[in-house]
Tab-separated table of C-alpha atoms and ligand atoms in Angstrom:
chain	number	residue	atom	x	y	z
A	45	MET	CA	16.070	97.485	13.016
A	46	ALA	CA	14.459	96.815	15.711
A	47	LYS	CA	12.443	94.879	14.037
A	48	HIS	CA	14.047	92.227	12.707
A	49	SER	CA	15.679	91.713	16.275
A	50	VAL	CA	12.134	90.828	17.756
A	51	GLY	CA	10.344	88.659	14.524
A	52	TRP	CA	14.691	86.676	14.975
A	53	VAL	CA	13.365	86.426	18.296
A	54	ALA	CA	10.292	84.566	18.098
A	55	SER	CA	11.029	82.698	15.130
A	56	GLN	CA	14.563	81.495	16.568
A	57	LYS	CA	17.132	79.460	18.743
A	58	ARG	CA	15.096	77.892	21.422
A	59	TRP	CA	18.392	78.307	23.293
A	60	LEU	CA	18.285	81.718	23.609
A	61	LEU	CA	14.445	81.600	24.753
A	62	ALA	CA	16.343	79.429	27.082
A	63	PHE	CA	19.161	81.735	28.049
A	64	LEU	CA	16.610	84.664	29.497
A	65	VAL	CA	14.410	81.949	30.870
A	66	MET	CA	16.659	80.719	33.291
A	67	LEU	CA	17.867	83.647	33.713
A	68	SER	CA	15.206	84.607	36.217
A	69	VAL	CA	15.459	80.965	37.560
A	70	SER	CA	17.828	80.566	41.067
A	71	THR	CA	17.905	77.072	39.249
A	72	LEU	CA	21.021	76.179	38.160
A	73	ILE	CA	21.000	72.394	36.773
A	74	ALA	CA	19.536	72.185	33.364
A	75	PHE	CA	22.768	73.690	30.687
A	76	PHE	CA	25.858	72.592	31.424
A	77	ILE	CA	27.191	74.867	28.313
A	78	ARG	CA	30.369	74.970	30.468
A	79	ALA	CA	32.755	73.060	32.545
A	80	ALA	CA	31.328	75.173	35.576
A	81	PHE	CA	33.375	76.940	37.805
A	82	ASP	CA	36.436	76.524	40.028
A	83	SER	CA	39.621	75.183	39.250
A	84	CYS	CA	40.737	73.951	36.259
A	85	ASP	CA	39.874	73.742	32.442
A	86	ARG	CA	42.026	71.581	29.586
A	87	ASN	CA	43.052	71.717	26.342
A	88	LEU	CA	46.014	69.734	25.517
A	89	ASP	CA	49.616	70.009	25.127
A	90	VAL	CA	52.230	67.844	25.918
A	91	VAL	CA	54.785	68.382	28.187
A	92	GLY	CA	57.830	67.387	26.392
A	93	LYS	CA	56.358	66.099	23.445
A	94	ARG	CA	54.100	68.860	21.613
A	95	VAL	CA	51.384	67.584	20.262
A	96	PRO	CA	50.434	69.092	16.766
A	97	LEU	CA	47.536	71.472	16.733
A	98	GLY	CA	44.145	69.726	15.941
A	99	SER	CA	43.173	70.197	12.227
A	100	PRO	CA	39.906	71.858	11.926
A	101	ILE	CA	36.811	70.539	11.989
A	102	GLY	CA	33.932	70.701	8.886
A	103	THR	CA	33.612	67.185	8.078
A	104	SER	CA	36.956	65.638	9.442
A	105	PRO	CA	36.112	62.649	11.603
A	106	SER	CA	36.687	62.709	15.185
A	107	PRO	CA	40.432	62.792	16.112
A	108	LEU	CA	39.004	60.604	18.777
A	109	SER	CA	37.254	57.745	16.135
A	110	PHE	CA	40.326	55.399	17.028
A	111	MET	CA	38.161	54.797	20.378
A	112	LYS	CA	35.435	53.604	18.915
A	113	SER	CA	34.434	50.536	20.623
A	114	LYS	CA	37.452	51.099	23.454
A	115	LEU	CA	35.584	50.281	26.775
A	116	VAL	CA	36.588	52.906	28.998
A	117	LEU	CA	35.750	53.425	33.389
A	118	LEU	CA	35.542	57.253	34.325
A	119	VAL	CA	36.578	57.870	38.374
A	120	SER	CA	34.157	60.651	39.463
A	121	HIS	CA	35.305	61.817	42.694
A	122	GLU	CA	31.676	63.790	43.232
A	123	LEU	CA	28.859	64.570	40.989
A	124	SER	CA	28.277	67.879	41.099
A	125	LEU	CA	28.188	71.642	39.197
A	126	SER	CA	31.678	72.063	40.417
A	127	GLY	CA	34.615	72.008	37.401
A	128	GLY	CA	36.321	68.354	37.923
A	129	PRO	CA	33.495	65.814	37.637
A	130	LEU	CA	31.511	68.668	34.780
A	131	LEU	CA	34.799	68.143	32.425
A	132	LEU	CA	34.871	64.301	32.982
A	133	MET	CA	31.146	64.465	32.085
A	134	GLU	CA	32.598	66.202	28.543
A	135	LEU	CA	34.501	63.992	28.346
A	136	ALA	CA	31.832	60.917	28.594
A	137	PHE	CA	29.979	62.633	25.609
A	138	LEU	CA	33.162	63.598	23.201
A	139	LEU	CA	34.324	59.673	23.849
A	140	ARG	CA	29.866	58.394	23.810
A	141	SER	CA	30.175	60.503	20.106
A	142	VAL	CA	32.054	58.348	18.426
A	143	GLY	CA	30.979	55.381	19.753
A	144	THR	CA	33.327	54.532	22.822
A	145	GLU	CA	31.906	52.418	25.525
A	146	VAL	CA	31.637	54.225	28.805
A	147	CYS	CA	31.267	53.355	31.936
A	148	TRP	CA	31.592	56.161	35.005
A	149	VAL	CA	31.698	55.772	38.929
A	150	THR	CA	31.107	58.097	41.229
A	151	ILE	CA	33.008	58.258	44.899
A	152	GLN	CA	31.449	60.807	47.094
A	153	LYS	CA	27.509	60.233	46.631
A	154	PRO	CA	25.518	62.820	49.149
A	155	GLY	CA	23.608	60.223	51.690
A	156	HIS	CA	20.690	61.383	50.234
A	157	ILE	CA	19.555	61.474	46.300
A	158	ASP	CA	19.290	65.383	46.133
A	159	GLU	CA	18.868	66.924	42.831
A	160	VAL	CA	21.547	68.322	40.735
A	161	THR	CA	23.216	64.352	41.112
A	162	TYR	CA	19.319	63.375	39.985
A	163	SER	CA	20.116	65.584	37.723
A	164	LEU	CA	23.731	64.303	35.903
A	165	GLU	CA	23.008	61.104	36.353
A	166	ASN	CA	19.543	61.054	34.516
A	167	LYS	CA	21.924	63.180	31.169
A	168	MET	CA	24.662	60.736	31.438
A	169	LEU	CA	22.183	57.852	30.837
A	170	ASP	CA	20.332	59.847	28.526
A	171	ARG	CA	23.266	59.801	26.069
A	172	GLY	CA	24.866	55.929	27.009
A	173	VAL	CA	27.326	56.695	30.258
A	174	GLN	CA	26.783	52.963	32.327
A	175	VAL	CA	25.948	54.639	35.725
A	176	LEU	CA	27.748	52.018	38.215
A	177	SER	CA	27.698	52.032	42.186
A	178	GLU	CA	30.983	52.762	43.456
A	179	LYS	CA	31.449	49.159	45.226
A	180	GLY	CA	30.477	45.595	44.439
A	181	GLN	CA	32.054	43.225	41.591
A	182	GLU	CA	30.103	45.569	38.884
A	183	GLY	CA	32.244	47.952	38.688
A	184	THR	CA	35.335	45.756	39.437
A	185	ASN	CA	34.428	43.370	36.812
A	186	ILE	CA	34.375	46.248	34.466
A	187	ALA	CA	37.356	48.270	35.881
A	188	LEU	CA	39.354	45.078	34.441
A	189	LYS	CA	38.476	44.702	31.235
A	190	ALA	CA	38.528	48.255	30.816
A	191	ASP	CA	40.596	49.407	27.895
A	192	LEU	CA	41.215	52.682	29.505
A	193	ILE	CA	39.802	53.976	33.227
A	194	VAL	CA	40.612	57.707	33.972
A	195	LEU	CA	40.128	58.153	37.177
A	196	ASN	CA	39.054	62.121	37.726
A	197	THR	CA	41.403	64.839	40.541
A	198	ALA	CA	43.672	63.903	42.978
A	199	VAL	CA	41.076	62.550	45.307
A	200	ALA	CA	39.585	59.939	42.525
A	201	GLY	CA	43.127	57.686	44.127
A	202	LYS	CA	40.527	56.960	47.259
A	203	TRP	CA	38.339	55.011	44.405
A	204	MET	CA	41.385	51.879	44.672
A	205	GLU	CA	40.347	51.748	48.126
A	206	LEU	CA	37.275	51.149	48.440
A	207	ASP	CA	36.106	47.677	47.376
A	208	ALA	CA	38.378	44.394	48.635
A	209	SER	CA	38.012	43.020	45.406
A	210	LEU	CA	39.874	46.490	43.903
A	211	LYS	CA	41.975	46.289	45.962
A	212	GLU	CA	43.352	43.297	45.423
A	213	ASN	CA	43.437	44.218	41.720
A	214	VAL	CA	45.512	47.610	41.596
A	215	PRO	CA	48.730	46.559	40.230
A	216	HIS	CA	46.661	45.284	37.068
A	217	LEU	CA	44.646	48.107	36.606
A	218	LEU	CA	47.226	51.150	37.213
A	219	PRO	CA	49.280	50.340	33.857
A	220	LYS	CA	45.529	51.387	32.499
A	221	VAL	CA	45.461	54.126	34.517
A	222	LEU	CA	45.412	58.090	32.844
A	223	TRP	CA	45.358	60.118	35.747
A	224	TRP	CA	43.578	63.930	34.939
A	225	ILE	CA	44.649	66.167	37.911
A	226	HIS	CA	42.798	70.039	37.942
A	227	GLU	CA	44.223	70.852	41.354
A	228	MET	CA	47.133	73.115	43.476
A	229	ARG	CA	46.192	72.568	45.790
A	230	GLY	CA	48.791	71.521	49.233
A	231	HIS	CA	46.473	69.477	50.663
A	232	TYR	CA	46.375	67.594	47.938
A	233	PHE	CA	49.438	66.012	48.439
A	234	LYS	CA	48.887	62.857	50.794
A	235	LEU	CA	50.350	59.682	49.880
A	236	ASP	CA	46.854	58.920	51.125
A	237	TYR	CA	45.113	60.144	48.373
A	238	VAL	CA	48.179	60.055	45.050
A	239	LYS	CA	50.577	57.539	46.263
A	240	HIS	CA	49.745	55.135	42.827
A	241	LEU	CA	50.470	58.389	41.578
A	242	PRO	CA	53.628	56.987	39.950
A	243	ALA	CA	53.024	53.157	38.708
A	244	VAL	CA	50.388	54.951	36.160
A	245	ALA	CA	50.253	54.787	32.410
A	246	GLY	CA	51.062	58.711	32.473
A	247	SER	CA	49.012	62.452	33.787
A	248	MET	CA	46.652	64.808	32.343
A	249	ILE	CA	47.045	68.357	33.816
A	250	ASP	CA	45.527	71.797	32.660
A	251	SER	CA	48.100	73.914	31.863
A	252	HIS	CA	52.358	73.745	32.529
A	253	VAL	CA	52.929	75.867	35.627
A	254	THR	CA	50.474	72.813	37.705
A	255	ALA	CA	52.030	70.273	35.783
A	256	GLU	CA	55.768	72.291	37.097
A	257	TYR	CA	53.872	72.782	40.265
A	258	TRP	CA	52.942	68.573	40.873
A	259	LYS	CA	56.111	67.422	39.451
A	260	ASN	CA	58.368	69.973	41.795
A	261	ARG	CA	55.827	69.234	45.217
A	262	THR	CA	55.122	65.473	44.600
A	263	ARG	CA	59.523	65.299	44.147
A	264	GLU	CA	59.608	67.813	47.095
A	265	ARG	CA	57.086	66.292	49.279
A	266	LEU	CA	56.791	63.559	49.049
A	267	GLY	CA	59.916	61.359	47.227
A	268	ILE	CA	57.775	59.655	44.391
A	269	LYS	CA	58.243	60.208	40.988
A	270	MET	CA	55.743	61.538	39.000
A	271	PRO	CA	54.185	59.635	35.863
A	272	GLU	CA	54.548	60.738	32.451
A	273	THR	CA	52.494	63.605	32.408
A	274	PHE	CA	50.399	65.595	29.147
A	275	VAL	CA	49.600	69.040	29.390
A	276	VAL	CA	45.922	69.380	28.202
A	277	HIS	CA	44.851	73.040	27.439
A	278	LEU	CA	40.786	73.252	27.898
A	279	GLY	CA	38.387	74.348	24.482
A	280	ASN	CA	35.439	76.338	24.625
A	281	SER	CA	32.137	74.019	24.059
A	282	LYS	CA	30.327	74.643	19.853
A	283	GLU	CA	27.244	75.469	22.493
A	284	LEU	CA	29.817	78.527	24.050
A	285	MET	CA	31.517	79.576	20.813
A	286	GLU	CA	28.051	79.213	19.013
A	287	VAL	CA	26.403	82.618	20.707
A	288	ALA	CA	29.408	84.140	21.354
A	289	GLU	CA	29.621	84.294	17.113
A	290	ASP	CA	26.067	84.842	16.816
A	291	THR	CA	25.784	89.156	16.572
A	292	VAL	CA	22.326	88.721	17.240
A	293	ALA	CA	21.747	87.128	19.741
A	294	LYS	CA	24.836	88.529	21.746
A	295	ARG	CA	23.018	92.123	21.733
A	296	VAL	CA	19.759	90.540	22.512
A	297	LEU	CA	21.453	88.923	25.774
A	298	ARG	CA	23.789	91.946	26.397
A	299	GLU	CA	20.585	94.188	26.601
A	300	HIS	CA	18.343	91.795	28.959
A	301	VAL	CA	21.573	91.569	31.341
A	302	ARG	CA	21.879	95.547	31.637
A	303	GLU	CA	17.766	96.030	32.247
A	304	SER	CA	18.041	93.814	35.218
A	305	LEU	CA	21.385	95.058	36.845
A	306	GLY	CA	19.989	98.642	36.089
A	307	VAL	CA	22.494	99.735	34.156
A	308	ARG	CA	22.581	101.335	31.076
A	309	SER	CA	24.172	100.330	27.663
A	310	GLU	CA	26.669	102.872	28.021
A	311	ASP	CA	28.195	101.777	30.841
A	312	LEU	CA	31.420	100.028	31.265
A	313	LEU	CA	31.327	97.323	32.654
A	314	PHE	CA	33.906	94.724	34.659
A	315	ALA	CA	33.210	91.909	36.112
A	316	ILE	CA	34.670	88.865	37.658
A	317	ILE	CA	33.318	85.298	37.786
A	318	ASN	CA	33.600	82.310	40.383
A	319	SER	CA	32.440	80.942	42.931
A	320	VAL	CA	32.630	83.560	45.773
A	321	SER	CA	35.414	82.862	48.054
A	322	ARG	CA	38.930	84.599	48.783
A	323	GLY	CA	41.037	82.569	46.631
A	324	LYS	CA	39.258	83.702	43.747
A	325	GLY	CA	40.095	87.332	45.072
A	326	GLN	CA	36.929	89.545	44.601
A	327	ASP	CA	37.889	91.191	47.543
A	328	LEU	CA	40.785	92.825	46.386
A	329	PHE	CA	38.950	93.308	42.993
A	330	LEU	CA	36.199	95.426	44.950
A	331	ARG	CA	39.069	97.565	46.319
A	332	SER	CA	41.049	98.010	42.913
A	333	PHE	CA	37.918	99.257	41.712
A	334	TYR	CA	37.396	101.607	44.049
A	335	GLU	CA	40.820	102.900	43.522
A	336	SER	CA	39.913	102.677	39.909
A	337	LEU	CA	36.675	105.042	41.043
A	338	ARG	CA	39.136	107.743	42.888
A	339	LEU	CA	41.623	107.994	40.274
A	340	VAL	CA	39.109	108.749	37.556
A	341	GLN	CA	37.647	110.874	39.774
A	342	GLU	CA	41.803	111.999	40.747
A	343	LYS	CA	42.351	113.339	37.041
A	344	LYS	CA	38.667	114.187	36.134
A	345	LEU	CA	38.873	111.720	33.431
A	346	GLN	CA	35.183	111.744	31.857
A	347	LEU	CA	35.278	108.553	31.299
A	348	PRO	CA	31.409	106.824	31.033
A	349	LYS	CA	29.441	105.376	34.797
A	350	MET	CA	32.046	102.457	35.310
A	351	HIS	CA	30.393	99.493	37.258
A	352	ALA	CA	31.941	96.400	38.345
A	353	VAL	CA	29.865	93.101	38.672
A	354	VAL	CA	30.310	90.330	40.632
A	355	VAL	CA	28.998	87.141	38.926
A	356	GLY	CA	29.163	83.603	41.756
A	357	SER	CA	27.476	84.775	44.977
A	358	ASP	CA	25.527	82.630	47.258
A	359	MET	CA	24.174	83.840	50.597
A	360	THR	CA	22.869	80.882	51.416
A	361	ALA	CA	25.945	80.095	51.983
A	362	HIS	CA	26.350	82.738	54.537
A	363	THR	CA	30.200	82.220	54.333
A	364	LYS	CA	32.271	85.610	56.623
A	365	PHE	CA	33.801	86.219	53.162
A	366	GLU	CA	30.417	87.086	51.548
A	367	SER	CA	29.528	89.078	53.984
A	368	GLU	CA	32.806	91.380	53.927
A	369	LEU	CA	32.363	92.011	50.457
A	370	ARG	CA	29.510	93.705	51.130
A	371	ASN	CA	30.101	95.372	53.170
A	372	PHE	CA	33.068	96.726	51.456
A	373	VAL	CA	30.741	98.011	49.258
A	374	LYS	CA	28.416	99.791	51.401
A	375	MET	CA	31.275	101.694	53.330
A	376	LYS	CA	32.822	102.655	50.326
A	377	LYS	CA	28.716	103.446	49.444
A	378	ILE	CA	29.253	101.952	45.899
A	379	GLN	CA	25.834	99.798	45.922
A	380	ASP	CA	24.860	102.008	42.813
A	381	ARG	CA	28.111	100.976	41.269
A	382	VAL	CA	28.845	96.734	42.355
A	383	HIS	CA	26.859	94.135	41.933
A	384	PHE	CA	26.472	91.055	42.976
A	385	VAL	CA	24.710	87.681	40.612
A	386	ASN	CA	24.095	85.047	42.156
A	387	LYS	CA	25.660	82.219	40.969
A	388	THR	CA	24.951	80.573	37.487
A	389	LEU	CA	26.062	78.465	34.832
A	390	THR	CA	25.128	80.156	32.507
A	391	VAL	CA	28.042	82.307	31.799
A	392	ALA	CA	26.742	83.256	28.329
A	393	PRO	CA	24.707	86.236	29.146
A	394	TYR	CA	27.081	87.912	31.357
A	395	LEU	CA	29.520	87.540	28.954
A	396	ALA	CA	27.621	89.630	26.611
A	397	ALA	CA	26.558	92.213	28.630
A	398	ILE	CA	30.034	92.913	30.118
A	399	ASP	CA	33.203	94.929	28.397
A	400	VAL	CA	35.666	93.855	30.464
A	401	LEU	CA	36.487	89.713	32.060
A	402	VAL	CA	39.716	90.476	35.609
A	403	GLN	CA	40.235	87.153	36.192
A	404	ASN	CA	41.520	87.065	40.056
A	405	SER	CA	42.858	84.196	41.469
A	406	GLN	CA	45.375	84.178	44.112
A	407	ALA	CA	48.145	82.489	45.978
A	408	ARG	CA	49.230	79.858	42.446
A	409	GLY	CA	46.421	80.903	40.652
A	410	GLU	CA	43.494	79.087	38.026
A	411	CYS	CA	44.735	76.001	37.268
A	412	PHE	CA	44.498	77.002	33.491
A	413	GLY	CA	40.318	79.084	34.596
A	414	ARG	CA	37.841	78.381	31.558
A	415	ILE	CA	36.288	81.260	32.247
A	416	THR	CA	38.781	83.057	30.343
A	417	ILE	CA	38.755	81.572	27.380
A	418	GLU	CA	34.995	81.780	27.376
A	419	ALA	CA	35.355	85.543	28.146
A	420	MET	CA	38.645	85.855	24.960
A	421	ALA	CA	35.507	84.310	22.761
A	422	PHE	CA	33.108	87.332	24.104
A	423	GLN	CA	35.613	89.518	22.312
A	424	LEU	CA	36.798	90.054	25.752
A	425	PRO	CA	39.768	91.849	26.548
A	426	VAL	CA	40.889	90.253	30.663
A	427	LEU	CA	43.057	91.501	33.484
A	428	GLY	CA	43.991	88.860	35.098
A	429	THR	CA	46.765	88.191	37.712
A	430	GLU	CA	50.740	86.643	36.905
A	431	ALA	CA	49.936	83.507	37.860
A	432	GLY	CA	48.538	79.432	37.247
A	433	GLY	CA	47.124	78.520	34.055
A	434	THR	CA	46.129	82.434	33.033
A	435	THR	CA	49.807	83.677	32.236
A	436	GLU	CA	49.815	80.385	29.298
A	437	ILE	CA	46.325	82.084	27.943
A	438	VAL	CA	46.563	85.869	28.515
A	439	VAL	CA	48.710	87.399	26.365
A	440	ASN	CA	49.885	90.688	28.642
A	441	GLY	CA	49.265	93.442	26.894
A	442	THR	CA	48.099	92.230	23.744
A	443	THR	CA	44.593	90.602	24.782
A	444	GLY	CA	44.621	91.955	28.470
A	445	PHE	CA	46.236	92.607	30.958
A	446	LEU	CA	48.516	90.944	33.681
A	447	HIS	CA	49.535	92.080	37.407
A	448	PRO	CA	51.125	90.508	40.521
A	449	VAL	CA	48.375	88.343	43.159
A	450	GLY	CA	48.008	89.288	46.744
A	451	LYS	CA	47.638	93.809	47.889
A	452	GLU	CA	50.518	94.798	45.478
A	453	GLY	CA	48.215	93.793	42.299
A	454	VAL	CA	45.600	96.070	43.387
A	455	THR	CA	46.767	99.200	42.255
A	456	PRO	CA	48.481	97.643	38.896
A	457	LEU	CA	44.645	96.173	39.122
A	458	ALA	CA	43.280	99.861	39.197
A	459	LYS	CA	45.834	101.792	36.782
A	460	ASN	CA	44.576	98.446	34.289
A	461	ILE	CA	40.989	99.304	34.528
A	462	VAL	CA	41.681	103.177	34.458
A	463	ASN	CA	43.196	102.265	31.685
A	464	LEU	CA	40.948	100.328	29.562
A	465	ALA	CA	38.047	102.447	30.502
A	466	THR	CA	40.044	105.664	28.999
A	467	HIS	CA	41.354	104.038	25.771
A	468	VAL	CA	38.415	102.394	23.967
A	469	GLU	CA	40.350	101.081	20.605
A	470	ARG	CA	42.562	99.061	22.785
A	471	ARG	CA	40.000	97.805	24.828
A	472	LEU	CA	37.893	96.333	21.169
A	473	THR	CA	41.712	95.683	20.095
A	474	MET	CA	42.681	93.488	23.189
A	475	GLY	CA	38.886	91.851	22.548
A	476	LYS	CA	39.511	90.628	19.345
A	477	ARG	CA	42.651	90.035	20.154
A	478	GLY	CA	42.200	87.539	22.523
A	479	TYR	CA	39.354	86.016	20.061
A	480	GLU	CA	41.501	85.284	17.692
A	481	ARG	CA	44.172	83.565	19.622
A	482	VAL	CA	40.986	80.858	21.430
A	483	LYS	CA	40.507	80.239	17.530
A	484	GLU	CA	44.089	79.364	16.946
A	485	ARG	CA	44.056	77.518	19.830
A	486	PHE	CA	41.349	77.279	22.976
A	487	LEU	CA	38.610	75.798	20.651
A	488	GLU	CA	36.149	72.368	21.562
A	489	HIS	CA	38.141	70.095	18.685
A	490	HIS	CA	41.985	71.754	18.794
A	491	MET	CA	41.518	70.019	22.606
A	492	ALA	CA	39.607	67.011	21.244
A	493	ASN	CA	42.918	65.988	19.692
A	494	ARG	CA	45.210	66.890	22.374
A	495	ILE	CA	43.670	64.188	24.371
A	496	ALA	CA	42.966	61.809	21.529
A	497	ALA	CA	46.606	61.966	20.932
A	498	VAL	CA	47.319	61.866	25.296
A	499	LEU	CA	45.291	58.474	24.687
A	500	LYS	CA	46.525	57.035	21.976
A	501	ALA	CA	50.066	56.587	24.047
A	502	VAL	CA	48.233	56.270	26.932
A	503	LEU	CA	46.427	52.580	24.777
A	504	GLN	CA	49.578	51.731	23.627
A	505	LYS	CA	51.467	52.159	27.339
A	506	SER	CA	48.562	50.037	28.446
A	507	LYS	CA	49.275	47.598	26.240
A	508	SER	CA	52.729	47.129	26.210
A	509	HIS	CA	52.228	46.536	29.048
A	510	SER	CA	50.244	44.003	28.617
A	511	ASP	CA	52.187	42.530	25.637
A	512	ALA	CA	55.504	42.096	27.983
B	219	LIG	C1	20.090	84.419	44.749
B	219	LIG	O1	19.905	83.541	46.233
B	219	LIG	C2	19.685	84.501	47.590
B	219	LIG	C3	19.983	83.644	48.463
B	219	LIG	O2	19.739	81.893	47.803
B	219	LIG	C4	17.866	84.483	47.120
B	219	LIG	O3	16.817	84.479	48.189
B	219	LIG	C5	17.515	85.294	46.119
B	219	LIG	O4	16.281	85.150	45.739
B	219	LIG	C6	18.722	85.179	44.632
B	219	LIG	N1	18.165	85.893	43.114
B	219	LIG	C7	17.565	86.023	41.801
B	219	LIG	C8	18.289	86.685	41.879
B	219	LIG	O5	17.546	84.376	41.828
B	220	LIG	C1	60.641	73.145	44.476
B	220	LIG	O1	59.785	73.121	45.593
B	220	LIG	C2	61.227	73.888	46.610
B	220	LIG	C3	60.854	73.385	48.126
B	220	LIG	O2	59.050	72.976	48.410
B	220	LIG	C4	60.358	74.975	46.306
B	220	LIG	O3	61.630	75.756	47.648
B	220	LIG	C5	60.807	75.882	44.750
B	220	LIG	O4	61.048	76.042	44.527
B	220	LIG	C6	60.523	74.987	43.816
B	220	LIG	N1	60.949	74.993	42.755
B	220	LIG	C7	59.338	75.616	41.507
B	220	LIG	C8	60.722	75.117	39.958
B	220	LIG	O5	58.586	74.881	41.802
B	221	LIG	C1	52.232	93.818	31.215
B	221	LIG	O1	52.579	94.621	30.167
B	221	LIG	C2	52.793	95.999	30.608
B	221	LIG	C3	52.558	97.010	29.636
B	221	LIG	O2	52.572	96.312	27.954
B	221	LIG	C4	53.654	96.170	31.068
B	221	LIG	O3	53.714	97.527	32.078
B	221	LIG	C5	54.049	94.997	32.204
B	221	LIG	O4	54.897	95.771	33.437
B	221	LIG	C6	53.639	93.874	31.814
B	221	LIG	N1	52.918	93.113	33.726
B	221	LIG	C7	54.074	91.705	33.254
B	221	LIG	C8	53.392	91.377	33.758
B	221	LIG	O5	54.760	91.165	32.306
């Protein structure tokens, strides 16, 4: 057995080795298997109009093939390794793969060319995406010629104000704009950002909860009406599914990560994988974890050693929140049970190594929460807050358990942790059900199908507008 796996590693799958190297290297760039960390995700569902789920992949042509030879302009508020831009980049590559002509504009560039921007721009150029300057006649010309313009995130509305020649053409552009929104934060509800929203061809939002929130808030706060809105849940990339479904690769990654964390193969790992910030609820998770340890002690349960893993730490940011987390761990003397891991885009090794994912986003929750479907692909049960997109992904009692947001959630989460630690069968069954759910509705081809339906609707609308 051991011999088999050694031979296997030596001979195959360069990506696996790449992963192992990545684990010991601190720079993040190289891979983006996934559209990271911050807010949302995508996968399509249409509010009002249901789009049928996708046909299986295999040899069937891409649902986006009607986009061949079309010209699409993608407008990103920034170029970074956060969820929004990476998602838009995925769309760029999906479109390139069917022969769409794709142009890209980044609104907010850092004053200097940093490593991340450089590497991402090159990645796009390699795949045939034209990267344009955020101002100037060229961008305006492309915008006027384009069949479709995708604005990514609420802030991208600023683009139309950047350039005088663009500004005077706004009325011509709006009917072919699709606005992709991934956030649920109050400060986006400013007319400055979204005043053109009612006039665009459509908006695409990552979860039903978020779409409802936007409809309500634009009406109540701004007195404007959302355009036709399409809900598009996100899907897992093929690369991620490939790792998730490769038992040998998973075992190797699991052993490697556990060794690097200093935990044994029989120990139980509960992980939260999000950039460390109050909104993501790492503080409350650690409180729950501590409480679960006490419950286990009180009830004298005989369980494997339990650990909490916090992936997404960034000590260079020197945030008060990050210090708070570390102080809590010290104060409670659970340093041997809590492991902090630096922020990374390469989440697959951690998903392979852990037993349960905790999704503890607070307030209105995740807009979608891509890490949730990624964990389910790895057959992990999810303990998630009953908020936002998580409620559209996790089936309470079947693929995991939901707990309330806020302090009221601390004890329920602690109990859910003990529940899954105690019932091995339940944990494994929930993981399998989660995987089945992903296969049914959260794969790349599902997302591509749903996006295709949206793009078709938007193209049609803009055409009827220009014919009129
Ligand atoms: C994590 O980040 C800190 C601060 O940026 C750095 O000092 C440390 O070496 C990193 N750890 C690993 C394992 O890369
Ligand atoms: C809509 O917004 C108002 C105030 O902004 C709030 O009181 C109400 O509960 C919201 N309704 C829904 C369905 O979210
Ligand atoms: C989730 O299910 C459990 C039982 O399976 C139930 O006790 C709990 O109230 C449910 N939570 C929510 C938010 O529906």
